[in-house]
mmCIF file of C-alpha atoms in Angstrom:
data_model
loop_
_atom_site.group_PDB
_atom_site.id
_atom_site.type_symbol
_atom_site.label_atom_id
_atom_site.label_comp_id
_atom_site.label_asym_id
_atom_site.label_seq_id
_atom_site.Cartn_x
_atom_site.Cartn_y
_atom_site.Cartn_z
ATOM 1 C CA MET A 17 1.440 58.307 -13.797
ATOM 2 C CA LEU A 18 4.083 57.984 -10.432
ATOM 3 C CA VAL A 19 4.846 54.331 -11.614
ATOM 4 C CA VAL A 20 6.347 55.867 -14.991
ATOM 5 C CA VAL A 21 8.004 59.104 -13.150
ATOM 6 C CA PHE A 22 9.734 56.044 -10.688
ATOM 7 C CA ILE A 23 10.299 53.789 -13.283
ATOM 8 C CA VAL A 24 12.283 56.762 -15.197
ATOM 9 C CA VAL A 25 13.978 58.047 -12.121
ATOM 10 C CA VAL A 26 15.186 54.329 -11.414
ATOM 11 C CA VAL A 27 16.853 54.011 -14.994
ATOM 12 C CA THR A 28 18.293 57.305 -15.345
ATOM 13 C CA THR A 29 19.813 56.705 -11.601
ATOM 14 C CA SER A 30 21.045 53.830 -12.209
ATOM 15 C CA TYR A 31 22.746 54.654 -15.315
ATOM 16 C CA ALA A 32 24.362 57.932 -13.349
ATOM 17 C CA VAL A 33 25.177 56.042 -10.726
ATOM 18 C CA SER A 34 27.294 53.200 -13.259
ATOM 19 C CA ALA A 35 28.698 56.474 -14.705
ATOM 20 C CA PHE A 36 29.960 57.587 -11.348
ATOM 21 C CA LEU A 37 31.456 53.933 -11.015
ATOM 22 C CA ARG A 38 33.246 54.091 -14.150
ATOM 23 C CA SER A 39 34.760 57.663 -13.799
ATOM 24 C CA ARG A 40 36.555 56.533 -10.572
ATOM 25 C CA ARG A 41 38.247 54.008 -12.308
ATOM 26 C CA ALA A 42 41.919 55.158 -12.647
ATOM 27 C CA ARG A 43 42.817 56.450 -16.124
ATOM 28 C CA PRO A 44 45.866 54.579 -18.399
ATOM 29 C CA GLU A 45 48.630 56.324 -18.635
ATOM 30 C CA PRO A 46 48.674 58.664 -21.503
ATOM 31 C CA LEU A 47 51.093 58.255 -24.353
ATOM 32 C CA PRO A 48 54.202 61.136 -24.225
ATOM 33 C CA ALA A 49 53.304 64.233 -25.737
ATOM 34 C CA PRO A 50 53.773 64.666 -29.926
ATOM 35 C CA ASP A 51 56.351 67.247 -30.765
ATOM 36 C CA HIS A 52 55.221 70.306 -32.920
ATOM 37 C CA LEU A 53 52.031 70.545 -31.999
ATOM 38 C CA PHE A 54 50.338 74.085 -32.868
ATOM 39 C CA PHE A 55 47.881 75.247 -31.408
ATOM 40 C CA VAL A 56 45.661 78.085 -33.069
ATOM 41 C CA PHE A 57 42.838 79.840 -30.235
ATOM 42 C CA VAL A 58 39.662 80.487 -32.826
ATOM 43 C CA VAL A 59 37.875 82.807 -30.876
ATOM 44 C CA PRO A 60 34.411 83.902 -33.079
ATOM 45 C CA CYS A 61 33.692 87.725 -31.976
ATOM 46 C CA LEU A 62 30.566 89.289 -32.452
ATOM 47 C CA ASN A 63 30.579 93.231 -30.243
ATOM 48 C CA GLU A 64 33.433 91.485 -27.544
ATOM 49 C CA GLU A 65 35.342 94.708 -26.781
ATOM 50 C CA LEU A 66 34.627 94.456 -23.224
ATOM 51 C CA VAL A 67 36.303 91.312 -23.075
ATOM 52 C CA ILE A 68 38.606 90.375 -26.364
ATOM 53 C CA GLU A 69 41.883 92.238 -25.035
ATOM 54 C CA ALA A 70 41.588 90.805 -21.571
ATOM 55 C CA SER A 71 41.718 87.308 -23.163
ATOM 56 C CA LEU A 72 44.444 87.896 -25.773
ATOM 57 C CA ASP A 73 46.510 88.561 -23.061
ATOM 58 C CA ARG A 74 45.802 85.514 -20.917
ATOM 59 C CA LEU A 75 45.951 83.159 -24.147
ATOM 60 C CA LEU A 76 49.483 84.799 -25.393
ATOM 61 C CA GLY A 77 50.749 83.886 -21.619
ATOM 62 C CA LEU A 78 50.131 80.425 -21.885
ATOM 63 C CA PRO A 79 53.695 78.600 -21.279
ATOM 64 C CA SER A 80 53.946 77.856 -24.737
ATOM 65 C CA ASP A 81 55.629 79.445 -28.113
ATOM 66 C CA ASN A 82 53.488 76.969 -30.341
ATOM 67 C CA VAL A 83 49.972 79.314 -29.816
ATOM 68 C CA ALA A 84 48.785 81.565 -32.588
ATOM 69 C CA VAL A 85 45.295 83.366 -31.947
ATOM 70 C CA LEU A 86 42.677 83.681 -34.606
ATOM 71 C CA VAL A 87 39.968 86.251 -34.134
ATOM 72 C CA VAL A 88 36.793 86.263 -35.979
ATOM 73 C CA ASP A 89 34.848 89.469 -35.895
ATOM 74 C CA ASP A 90 31.619 88.545 -37.109
ATOM 75 C CA GLY A 91 30.126 91.874 -37.794
ATOM 76 C CA SER A 92 31.147 93.799 -35.024
ATOM 77 C CA ASP A 93 29.551 96.886 -35.000
ATOM 78 C CA ASP A 94 32.030 98.125 -31.792
ATOM 79 C CA ARG A 95 35.626 98.249 -31.631
ATOM 80 C CA THR A 96 36.380 94.602 -31.402
ATOM 81 C CA ALA A 97 38.232 94.484 -34.630
ATOM 82 C CA GLU A 98 39.705 97.880 -33.713
ATOM 83 C CA LEU A 99 40.922 96.424 -30.763
ATOM 84 C CA VAL A 100 42.770 93.452 -32.157
ATOM 85 C CA GLU A 101 43.734 94.386 -35.035
ATOM 86 C CA ALA A 102 46.388 97.153 -32.684
ATOM 87 C CA ARG A 103 47.599 93.800 -31.737
ATOM 88 C CA GLN A 104 48.185 91.835 -34.668
ATOM 89 C CA SER A 105 51.443 89.881 -35.445
ATOM 90 C CA ASP A 106 53.077 87.195 -35.971
ATOM 91 C CA ARG A 107 50.787 85.072 -33.350
ATOM 92 C CA VAL A 108 47.865 87.432 -33.651
ATOM 93 C CA TRP A 109 45.471 86.775 -36.888
ATOM 94 C CA LEU A 110 42.121 88.979 -37.272
ATOM 95 C CA VAL A 111 40.014 88.335 -40.020
ATOM 96 C CA ARG A 112 36.668 90.183 -40.553
ATOM 97 C CA ARG A 113 33.307 89.243 -41.811
ATOM 98 C CA GLU A 114 31.181 92.164 -43.410
ATOM 99 C CA LEU A 115 27.399 92.025 -43.420
ATOM 100 C CA PRO A 116 25.249 90.306 -44.778
ATOM 101 C CA ASN A 117 27.608 87.230 -44.883
ATOM 102 C CA ALA A 118 28.573 87.928 -41.179
ATOM 103 C CA ARG A 119 26.032 86.921 -38.357
ATOM 104 C CA GLN A 120 25.233 83.753 -40.094
ATOM 105 C CA GLY A 121 26.137 81.677 -36.371
ATOM 106 C CA LYS A 122 28.684 80.466 -34.878
ATOM 107 C CA GLY A 123 29.040 77.447 -36.998
ATOM 108 C CA ALA A 124 29.726 79.848 -40.105
ATOM 109 C CA ALA A 125 32.145 81.823 -38.378
ATOM 110 C CA LEU A 126 34.347 78.872 -37.528
ATOM 111 C CA ASN A 127 34.059 77.548 -41.545
ATOM 112 C CA TYR A 128 35.604 80.921 -42.443
ATOM 113 C CA ALA A 129 38.313 80.522 -39.915
ATOM 114 C CA PHE A 130 38.741 77.205 -41.108
ATOM 115 C CA ARG A 131 39.264 78.145 -44.645
ATOM 116 C CA PHE A 132 41.324 81.391 -43.694
ATOM 117 C CA LEU A 133 43.848 78.509 -41.559
ATOM 118 C CA ARG A 134 43.838 76.260 -44.685
ATOM 119 C CA GLU A 135 44.494 78.954 -47.629
ATOM 120 C CA SER A 136 46.146 81.906 -46.380
ATOM 121 C CA GLY A 137 49.195 80.502 -46.168
ATOM 122 C CA VAL A 138 50.145 81.093 -42.095
ATOM 123 C CA LEU A 139 50.189 77.552 -41.432
ATOM 124 C CA ASP A 140 53.222 77.096 -43.860
ATOM 125 C CA GLY A 141 56.186 74.783 -41.866
ATOM 126 C CA HIS A 142 53.659 72.871 -40.030
ATOM 127 C CA ARG A 143 52.139 69.534 -41.101
ATOM 128 C CA PRO A 144 48.270 69.744 -40.716
ATOM 129 C CA GLU A 145 48.529 66.862 -38.709
ATOM 130 C CA ASP A 146 50.552 68.853 -35.736
ATOM 131 C CA VAL A 147 48.200 71.534 -36.031
ATOM 132 C CA ILE A 148 45.007 71.885 -33.359
ATOM 133 C CA VAL A 149 42.246 74.362 -33.691
ATOM 134 C CA VAL A 150 41.073 75.626 -30.622
ATOM 135 C CA VAL A 151 37.355 76.714 -30.174
ATOM 136 C CA MET A 152 36.988 79.770 -27.583
ATOM 137 C CA ASP A 153 34.246 81.703 -26.322
ATOM 138 C CA ALA A 154 35.816 86.090 -26.273
ATOM 139 C CA ASP A 155 35.892 85.589 -22.390
ATOM 140 C CA GLY A 156 37.176 81.928 -22.196
ATOM 141 C CA ARG A 157 39.422 81.003 -19.503
ATOM 142 C CA ILE A 158 41.802 78.554 -20.250
ATOM 143 C CA SER A 159 43.946 77.007 -17.297
ATOM 144 C CA GLN A 160 47.647 77.369 -17.339
ATOM 145 C CA ASN A 161 48.252 73.902 -17.683
ATOM 146 C CA ALA A 162 45.982 73.068 -20.381
ATOM 147 C CA LEU A 163 48.549 72.666 -23.602
ATOM 148 C CA VAL A 164 50.565 69.748 -21.707
ATOM 149 C CA GLU A 165 47.176 68.094 -20.278
ATOM 150 C CA VAL A 166 45.362 68.179 -23.668
ATOM 151 C CA ALA A 167 48.818 67.288 -26.142
ATOM 152 C CA PRO A 168 49.210 63.743 -24.930
ATOM 153 C CA TYR A 169 45.995 62.591 -26.076
ATOM 154 C CA PHE A 170 46.859 63.690 -29.942
ATOM 155 C CA ALA A 171 49.597 61.065 -29.750
ATOM 156 C CA ASP A 172 47.079 59.017 -30.784
ATOM 157 C CA PRO A 173 46.883 59.723 -34.691
ATOM 158 C CA LYS A 174 43.198 58.704 -34.752
ATOM 159 C CA SER A 175 42.440 61.547 -32.200
ATOM 160 C CA ALA A 176 40.259 64.460 -33.279
ATOM 161 C CA ALA A 177 39.135 66.007 -30.290
ATOM 162 C CA VAL A 178 40.016 66.754 -26.987
ATOM 163 C CA GLN A 179 37.188 68.201 -24.608
ATOM 164 C CA VAL A 180 38.485 69.747 -21.403
ATOM 165 C CA GLY A 181 36.247 70.820 -18.481
ATOM 166 C CA VAL A 182 34.393 73.836 -18.056
ATOM 167 C CA ARG A 183 33.678 75.478 -15.414
ATOM 168 C CA MET A 184 32.079 79.154 -14.546
ATOM 169 C CA TYR A 185 34.730 81.879 -13.274
ATOM 170 C CA ASN A 186 31.832 84.166 -11.784
ATOM 171 C CA ARG A 187 30.339 81.030 -9.663
ATOM 172 C CA ASP A 188 30.356 83.334 -6.358
ATOM 173 C CA ALA A 189 28.091 85.976 -8.147
ATOM 174 C CA SER A 190 25.079 84.240 -7.290
ATOM 175 C CA LEU A 191 23.058 80.927 -6.423
ATOM 176 C CA ILE A 192 22.093 80.713 -10.185
ATOM 177 C CA ALA A 193 25.576 81.410 -11.369
ATOM 178 C CA ARG A 194 26.698 78.354 -8.858
ATOM 179 C CA MET A 195 23.961 75.696 -9.686
ATOM 180 C CA GLN A 196 25.827 76.544 -13.817
ATOM 181 C CA ASP A 197 28.783 75.327 -12.505
ATOM 182 C CA LEU A 198 27.519 72.392 -10.742
ATOM 183 C CA GLU A 199 25.614 71.504 -13.393
ATOM 184 C CA PHE A 200 29.133 71.551 -15.635
ATOM 185 C CA VAL A 201 31.215 69.931 -13.038
ATOM 186 C CA THR A 202 28.469 66.965 -12.960
ATOM 187 C CA PHE A 203 28.151 66.086 -16.578
ATOM 188 C CA THR A 204 31.931 66.388 -16.830
ATOM 189 C CA HIS A 205 33.425 64.747 -13.804
ATOM 190 C CA ILE A 206 30.889 62.034 -13.946
ATOM 191 C CA PHE A 207 29.143 61.704 -17.620
ATOM 192 C CA GLN A 208 32.182 62.293 -19.864
ATOM 193 C CA ARG A 209 34.856 60.770 -17.600
ATOM 194 C CA ALA A 210 32.920 57.481 -17.895
ATOM 195 C CA ARG A 211 31.877 58.114 -21.546
ATOM 196 C CA GLN A 212 35.851 58.548 -22.147
ATOM 197 C CA ARG A 213 35.351 54.448 -21.847
ATOM 198 C CA THR A 214 33.372 53.823 -24.234
ATOM 199 C CA GLY A 215 34.950 56.262 -26.234
ATOM 200 C CA SER A 216 31.436 58.670 -26.947
ATOM 201 C CA ILE A 217 32.661 61.518 -25.357
ATOM 202 C CA GLY A 218 30.772 65.216 -26.547
ATOM 203 C CA LEU A 219 32.221 68.370 -27.306
ATOM 204 C CA GLY A 220 31.104 71.979 -25.799
ATOM 205 C CA GLY A 221 31.692 75.146 -27.756
ATOM 206 C CA ASN A 222 34.476 76.442 -25.728
ATOM 207 C CA GLY A 223 37.728 74.636 -24.719
ATOM 208 C CA GLN A 224 37.678 72.181 -28.108
ATOM 209 C CA PHE A 225 40.698 71.187 -29.218
ATOM 210 C CA ASN A 226 40.785 69.462 -32.722
ATOM 211 C CA ARG A 227 42.894 68.106 -34.945
ATOM 212 C CA LEU A 228 42.877 69.996 -38.429
ATOM 213 C CA THR A 229 43.190 67.459 -40.435
ATOM 214 C CA ALA A 230 40.233 65.388 -38.485
ATOM 215 C CA LEU A 231 38.208 69.002 -39.415
ATOM 216 C CA ALA A 232 39.156 68.393 -43.214
ATOM 217 C CA ASP A 233 38.048 65.148 -43.006
ATOM 218 C CA LEU A 234 34.692 65.930 -42.510
ATOM 219 C CA GLY A 235 34.893 68.476 -45.906
ATOM 220 C CA ASP A 236 35.020 72.259 -46.898
ATOM 221 C CA GLU A 237 32.856 73.207 -43.955
ATOM 222 C CA PRO A 238 33.134 71.147 -40.353
ATOM 223 C CA TRP A 239 30.617 73.021 -38.720
ATOM 224 C CA THR A 240 26.908 73.263 -39.502
ATOM 225 C CA ASP A 241 24.352 75.581 -38.652
ATOM 226 C CA CYS A 242 23.092 72.734 -36.228
ATOM 227 C CA LEU A 243 22.155 75.501 -32.913
ATOM 228 C CA THR A 244 24.732 73.272 -31.079
ATOM 229 C CA GLU A 245 27.491 73.341 -33.480
ATOM 230 C CA ASP A 246 29.986 71.552 -30.747
ATOM 231 C CA LEU A 247 27.545 68.486 -30.272
ATOM 232 C CA ASP A 248 26.767 67.972 -33.876
ATOM 233 C CA LEU A 249 30.525 68.311 -34.597
ATOM 234 C CA GLY A 250 31.767 65.566 -32.248
ATOM 235 C CA VAL A 251 28.857 62.972 -32.991
ATOM 236 C CA ARG A 252 30.153 63.122 -36.601
ATOM 237 C CA PHE A 253 33.281 62.943 -35.950
ATOM 238 C CA LEU A 254 32.729 59.826 -34.068
ATOM 239 C CA ILE A 255 30.397 58.667 -36.730
ATOM 240 C CA ASN A 256 33.492 58.619 -39.194
ATOM 241 C CA GLY A 257 35.872 56.585 -37.213
ATOM 242 C CA TRP A 258 37.802 59.341 -35.408
ATOM 243 C CA VAL A 259 38.306 59.389 -31.461
ATOM 244 C CA ASN A 260 37.180 62.299 -29.203
ATOM 245 C CA HIS A 261 38.846 62.495 -25.324
ATOM 246 C CA PHE A 262 37.391 64.500 -22.598
ATOM 247 C CA CYS A 263 40.586 65.594 -20.375
ATOM 248 C CA PRO A 264 39.713 66.255 -16.714
ATOM 249 C CA THR A 265 42.503 67.643 -15.730
ATOM 250 C CA ALA A 266 42.380 70.983 -17.403
ATOM 251 C CA ASP A 267 39.738 73.737 -17.714
ATOM 252 C CA VAL A 268 38.010 76.700 -19.674
ATOM 253 C CA SER A 269 36.312 78.546 -17.671
ATOM 254 C CA GLN A 270 33.534 80.853 -18.876
ATOM 255 C CA GLN A 271 30.883 83.361 -17.323
ATOM 256 C CA ALA A 272 27.442 81.894 -16.068
ATOM 257 C CA VAL A 273 24.402 83.541 -17.503
ATOM 258 C CA THR A 274 22.883 85.412 -14.391
ATOM 259 C CA SER A 275 19.647 86.306 -15.532
ATOM 260 C CA VAL A 276 16.934 83.182 -14.938
ATOM 261 C CA ARG A 277 15.430 84.412 -18.448
ATOM 262 C CA ARG A 278 17.946 84.335 -20.741
ATOM 263 C CA LEU A 279 19.221 81.083 -18.703
ATOM 264 C CA LEU A 280 15.601 79.261 -20.316
ATOM 265 C CA ARG A 281 16.562 81.091 -23.559
ATOM 266 C CA GLN A 282 20.484 79.794 -23.477
ATOM 267 C CA ARG A 283 18.564 76.056 -22.879
ATOM 268 C CA ALA A 284 15.788 76.001 -25.414
ATOM 269 C CA ARG A 285 18.349 76.844 -27.453
ATOM 270 C CA TRP A 286 20.963 74.014 -26.459
ATOM 271 C CA PHE A 287 17.577 71.854 -26.666
ATOM 272 C CA GLN A 288 16.207 72.697 -30.142
ATOM 273 C CA GLY A 289 19.991 71.879 -31.020
ATOM 274 C CA HIS A 290 19.873 68.573 -29.282
ATOM 275 C CA LEU A 291 16.630 67.669 -31.667
ATOM 276 C CA GLN A 292 18.400 68.607 -34.549
ATOM 277 C CA CYS A 293 21.053 65.786 -33.916
ATOM 278 C CA TRP A 294 18.346 63.407 -33.725
ATOM 279 C CA ARG A 295 19.039 62.668 -37.854
ATOM 280 C CA PHE A 296 22.058 60.764 -36.348
ATOM 281 C CA LEU A 297 20.214 58.324 -34.449
ATOM 282 C CA PRO A 298 19.666 56.001 -37.221
ATOM 283 C CA MET A 299 23.324 55.704 -38.547
ATOM 284 C CA LEU A 300 23.758 55.023 -34.529
ATOM 285 C CA LEU A 301 21.618 51.755 -34.449
ATOM 286 C CA ARG A 302 23.544 50.321 -36.891
ATOM 287 C CA PRO A 303 27.076 51.591 -37.013
ATOM 288 C CA ARG A 304 30.014 51.245 -39.378
ATOM 289 C CA ARG A 305 33.024 52.394 -37.725
ATOM 290 C CA MET A 306 32.151 52.674 -34.193
ATOM 291 C CA GLY A 307 31.454 49.510 -31.580
ATOM 292 C CA ARG A 308 28.069 48.831 -29.932
ATOM 293 C CA SER A 309 28.908 50.418 -26.913
ATOM 294 C CA GLN A 310 30.062 53.632 -27.811
ATOM 295 C CA ALA A 311 27.063 53.788 -30.550
ATOM 296 C CA ASN A 312 24.466 52.716 -27.305
ATOM 297 C CA GLU A 313 25.895 55.338 -24.770
ATOM 298 C CA LEU A 314 26.180 57.996 -27.718
ATOM 299 C CA ALA A 315 22.198 57.653 -28.676
ATOM 300 C CA TYR A 316 21.508 57.412 -24.920
ATOM 301 C CA HIS A 317 22.631 60.578 -24.462
ATOM 302 C CA LEU A 318 20.947 62.189 -28.000
ATOM 303 C CA SER A 319 17.815 60.592 -27.366
ATOM 304 C CA SER A 320 17.676 62.288 -23.650
ATOM 305 C CA PRO A 321 15.214 64.802 -24.300
ATOM 306 C CA VAL A 322 12.645 62.361 -24.991
ATOM 307 C CA LEU A 323 13.156 62.033 -21.000
ATOM 308 C CA VAL A 324 12.209 65.639 -20.272
ATOM 309 C CA LEU A 325 9.610 65.778 -22.419
ATOM 310 C CA GLY A 326 7.953 62.507 -21.532
ATOM 311 C CA MET A 327 8.424 63.406 -17.537
ATOM 312 C CA THR A 328 7.024 66.572 -18.625
ATOM 313 C CA PRO A 329 3.486 65.872 -17.742
ATOM 314 C CA PRO A 330 3.048 63.126 -14.881
ATOM 315 C CA VAL A 331 5.336 65.427 -13.154
ATOM 316 C CA VAL A 332 3.370 68.854 -13.432
ATOM 317 C CA ALA A 333 0.818 66.595 -12.564
ATOM 318 C CA PHE A 334 1.927 65.046 -9.793
ATOM 319 C CA LEU A 335 2.708 68.413 -8.042
ATOM 320 C CA GLY A 336 -0.157 70.191 -9.410
ATOM 321 C CA VAL A 337 -2.516 67.030 -7.725
ATOM 322 C CA PHE A 338 -0.614 67.110 -4.202
ATOM 323 C CA ALA A 339 -0.122 71.179 -4.426
ATOM 324 C CA ALA A 340 -4.106 71.273 -4.733
ATOM 325 C CA LEU A 341 -4.037 68.347 -1.624
ATOM 326 C CA LEU A 342 -1.977 70.859 0.417
ATOM 327 C CA ILE A 343 -4.007 73.773 0.010
ATOM 328 C CA THR A 344 -7.196 72.448 0.293
ATOM 329 C CA ASP A 345 -6.619 69.670 2.848
ATOM 330 C CA PRO A 346 -2.714 70.402 4.719
ATOM 331 C CA GLY A 347 -3.362 67.609 7.101
ATOM 332 C CA ALA A 348 -4.393 65.227 4.200
ATOM 333 C CA ALA A 349 -1.207 65.907 2.708
ATOM 334 C CA GLY A 350 1.069 65.187 5.557
ATOM 335 C CA ARG A 351 -0.859 62.206 6.626
ATOM 336 C CA SER A 352 0.074 60.810 3.197
ATOM 337 C CA LEU A 353 4.028 61.191 2.905
ATOM 338 C CA LEU A 354 3.764 60.240 6.387
ATOM 339 C CA ALA A 355 2.106 57.044 6.147
ATOM 340 C CA HIS A 356 3.561 53.558 6.402
ATOM 341 C CA GLN A 357 6.260 54.559 8.667
ATOM 342 C CA GLY A 358 6.919 57.284 6.380
ATOM 343 C CA LEU A 359 7.383 55.464 3.028
ATOM 344 C CA GLY A 360 5.818 58.212 0.519
ATOM 345 C CA LEU A 361 8.247 61.003 2.498
ATOM 346 C CA ALA A 362 11.284 58.380 1.365
ATOM 347 C CA VAL A 363 9.764 57.580 -2.057
ATOM 348 C CA ALA A 364 9.147 61.533 -2.656
ATOM 349 C CA TYR A 365 12.768 62.380 -1.603
ATOM 350 C CA VAL A 366 14.527 59.542 -4.094
ATOM 351 C CA LEU A 367 12.229 61.148 -6.878
ATOM 352 C CA GLY A 368 13.197 64.527 -6.595
ATOM 353 C CA PHE A 369 16.641 64.588 -4.495
ATOM 354 C CA GLY A 370 17.907 60.887 -5.232
ATOM 355 C CA MET A 371 20.843 61.565 -7.008
ATOM 356 C CA ALA A 372 22.102 64.741 -4.939
ATOM 357 C CA ALA A 373 24.445 63.141 -2.742
ATOM 358 C CA LEU A 374 26.039 61.725 -5.689
ATOM 359 C CA TYR A 375 26.345 64.871 -6.888
ATOM 360 C CA ALA A 376 27.497 66.719 -4.140
ATOM 361 C CA PHE A 377 30.111 64.326 -3.281
ATOM 362 C CA VAL A 378 31.943 65.059 -6.798
ATOM 363 C CA TYR A 379 31.596 69.278 -6.195
ATOM 364 C CA TRP A 380 32.961 68.456 -3.076
ATOM 365 C CA LEU A 381 35.847 66.856 -4.509
ATOM 366 C CA THR A 382 36.159 69.721 -7.504
ATOM 367 C CA GLU A 383 35.554 72.888 -5.939
ATOM 368 C CA ASP A 384 38.253 73.785 -3.064
ATOM 369 C CA SER A 385 36.064 76.568 -1.544
ATOM 370 C CA VAL A 386 32.876 74.583 -0.951
ATOM 371 C CA GLY A 387 33.025 72.300 1.980
ATOM 372 C CA LEU A 388 31.103 68.749 1.978
ATOM 373 C CA GLY A 389 27.775 70.747 3.748
ATOM 374 C CA ARG A 390 27.554 73.014 1.636
ATOM 375 C CA ALA A 391 27.822 70.849 -1.305
ATOM 376 C CA PHE A 392 25.379 68.735 0.021
ATOM 377 C CA ALA A 393 22.945 71.727 0.074
ATOM 378 C CA TYR A 394 23.702 72.718 -3.178
ATOM 379 C CA ALA A 395 23.649 69.379 -4.534
ATOM 380 C CA HIS A 396 19.733 69.366 -3.400
ATOM 381 C CA LEU A 397 19.130 72.696 -4.976
ATOM 382 C CA TYR A 398 20.661 71.704 -8.280
ATOM 383 C CA CYS A 399 18.299 69.450 -8.264
ATOM 384 C CA LEU A 400 14.965 71.855 -8.526
ATOM 385 C CA TYR A 401 17.183 73.868 -10.493
ATOM 386 C CA GLY A 402 16.992 70.728 -12.806
ATOM 387 C CA TYR A 403 13.615 70.807 -13.717
ATOM 388 C CA LEU A 404 13.978 74.452 -15.563
ATOM 389 C CA TRP A 405 15.115 71.776 -18.263
ATOM 390 C CA PHE A 406 11.249 71.552 -18.763
ATOM 391 C CA PRO A 407 9.944 75.044 -19.642
ATOM 392 C CA ALA A 408 13.155 75.083 -21.525
ATOM 393 C CA GLY A 409 12.246 72.068 -23.553
ATOM 394 C CA TRP A 410 8.779 72.809 -24.571
ATOM 395 C CA THR A 411 9.778 76.265 -25.549
ATOM 396 C CA ALA A 412 11.810 74.385 -28.273
ATOM 397 C CA VAL A 413 9.499 71.788 -29.279
ATOM 398 C CA THR A 414 7.569 74.704 -29.774
ATOM 399 C CA ARG A 415 10.028 76.541 -32.264
ATOM 400 C CA VAL A 416 10.897 73.253 -34.249
ATOM 401 C CA VAL A 417 7.262 73.013 -34.627
ATOM 402 C CA ARG A 418 6.925 76.528 -36.035
ATOM 403 C CA ARG A 419 9.835 76.180 -37.710
ATOM 404 C CA ARG A 420 12.040 79.263 -36.056
ATOM 405 C CA ARG A 421 16.127 78.500 -35.829
ATOM 406 C CA THR A 422 17.417 82.343 -35.214
ATOM 407 C CA TRP A 423 18.391 83.104 -31.829
ATOM 408 C CA TRP A 424 19.985 85.945 -30.497
ATOM 409 C CA LYS A 425 23.040 85.573 -29.064
ATOM 410 C CA THR A 426 23.072 85.209 -25.058
ATOM 411 C CA ALA A 427 24.409 88.695 -23.649
ATOM 412 C CA ARG A 428 27.153 88.857 -21.818
ATOM 413 C CA THR A 429 27.188 90.711 -18.415
ATOM 414 C CA VAL A 430 30.126 93.192 -17.473
ATOM 415 C CA ASP A 431 32.641 91.575 -15.489
ATOM 416 C CA ALA A 432 34.666 93.810 -12.773
ATOM 417 C CA ASN A 433 37.062 91.877 -12.863
ATOM 418 C CA VAL A 434 37.687 90.872 -16.672
ATOM 419 C CA ALA A 435 41.295 91.390 -16.942
ATOM 420 C CA GLN A 436 42.027 88.790 -14.116
#
């Protein structure tokens, strides 16, 4: 049992170290940014009256005139549509979905926006290949340099999408919010940057820049009803021969979940969406329009839930046995850790916290307000926080077995600084 855990930890740690080393390599010089790119921020909204006005102000305040905002009101029963309607102009557009057709998932709302952009005439005068559709959460806060930093990636006509980094703007609110910020930083600045080398970049649901013609290449409804429609979209771009990129020099900030219960529900939904994307694995085993290293790395990330599910029994059993020993015979538990010059303690530390130093270093480089010592402490807590994926994963499996796919939207916490 312990041997299985050790082997898995060695494999995953080796991959993480390899990803870190690849992520530190110098990036090639970007191509000159293409002229005449037109950015359309698509903001799906369901009862977002608390944040939508501030979001419009931020997006319209970006340093570019080639920006428009399309708000998709997805059957809100608050004042969301009313507030946006009062702001409509040649740069702010509103489309409304009414029940019973509304509230069918984020993918359905995005497809509605896609059809509007192609059929309404609002893009007349712009070449489809120059139109960049940016998916944003209603409370998303895109960095001011995002358009300048992202534009050069679209100089390559095969570029379908660019994903920017993701941060939590309320990371100082609580320890659980800080853990989510560290989670996104390590994922984007280690694994996403490394995946740029193999061309296997994944897309997120916030700060996702898509070329309109690449979306059209996927059909009339480029987004599916997958619970992780962002992951699904990115994989299909790659399978169809397009290229995704990660831009580490720009980011979007979103609100971290501050309730453990809501966090578990959110992660279970993500996990279930990840399982839905397993249908792509056979295509990656025999890729037609992808390189082998690209397909292998993408397959590794898609199959990562297996590690969570497979590790649960041995980890729970090991912790249960050790906890029982600690309760019944604390001295024996201590001696088992300190035996052989502390080898047991060293093994336990490596198994539980082997990646902490690496995570701490990356977070320290990224978060100016956190010193190296505090980053080191946060990284150790983050290793424990990662065990939340065990109950989340098995909740997702239970829902798959019971054929349940409907999830309630993650509730938003009122932010006292919402207008900032």
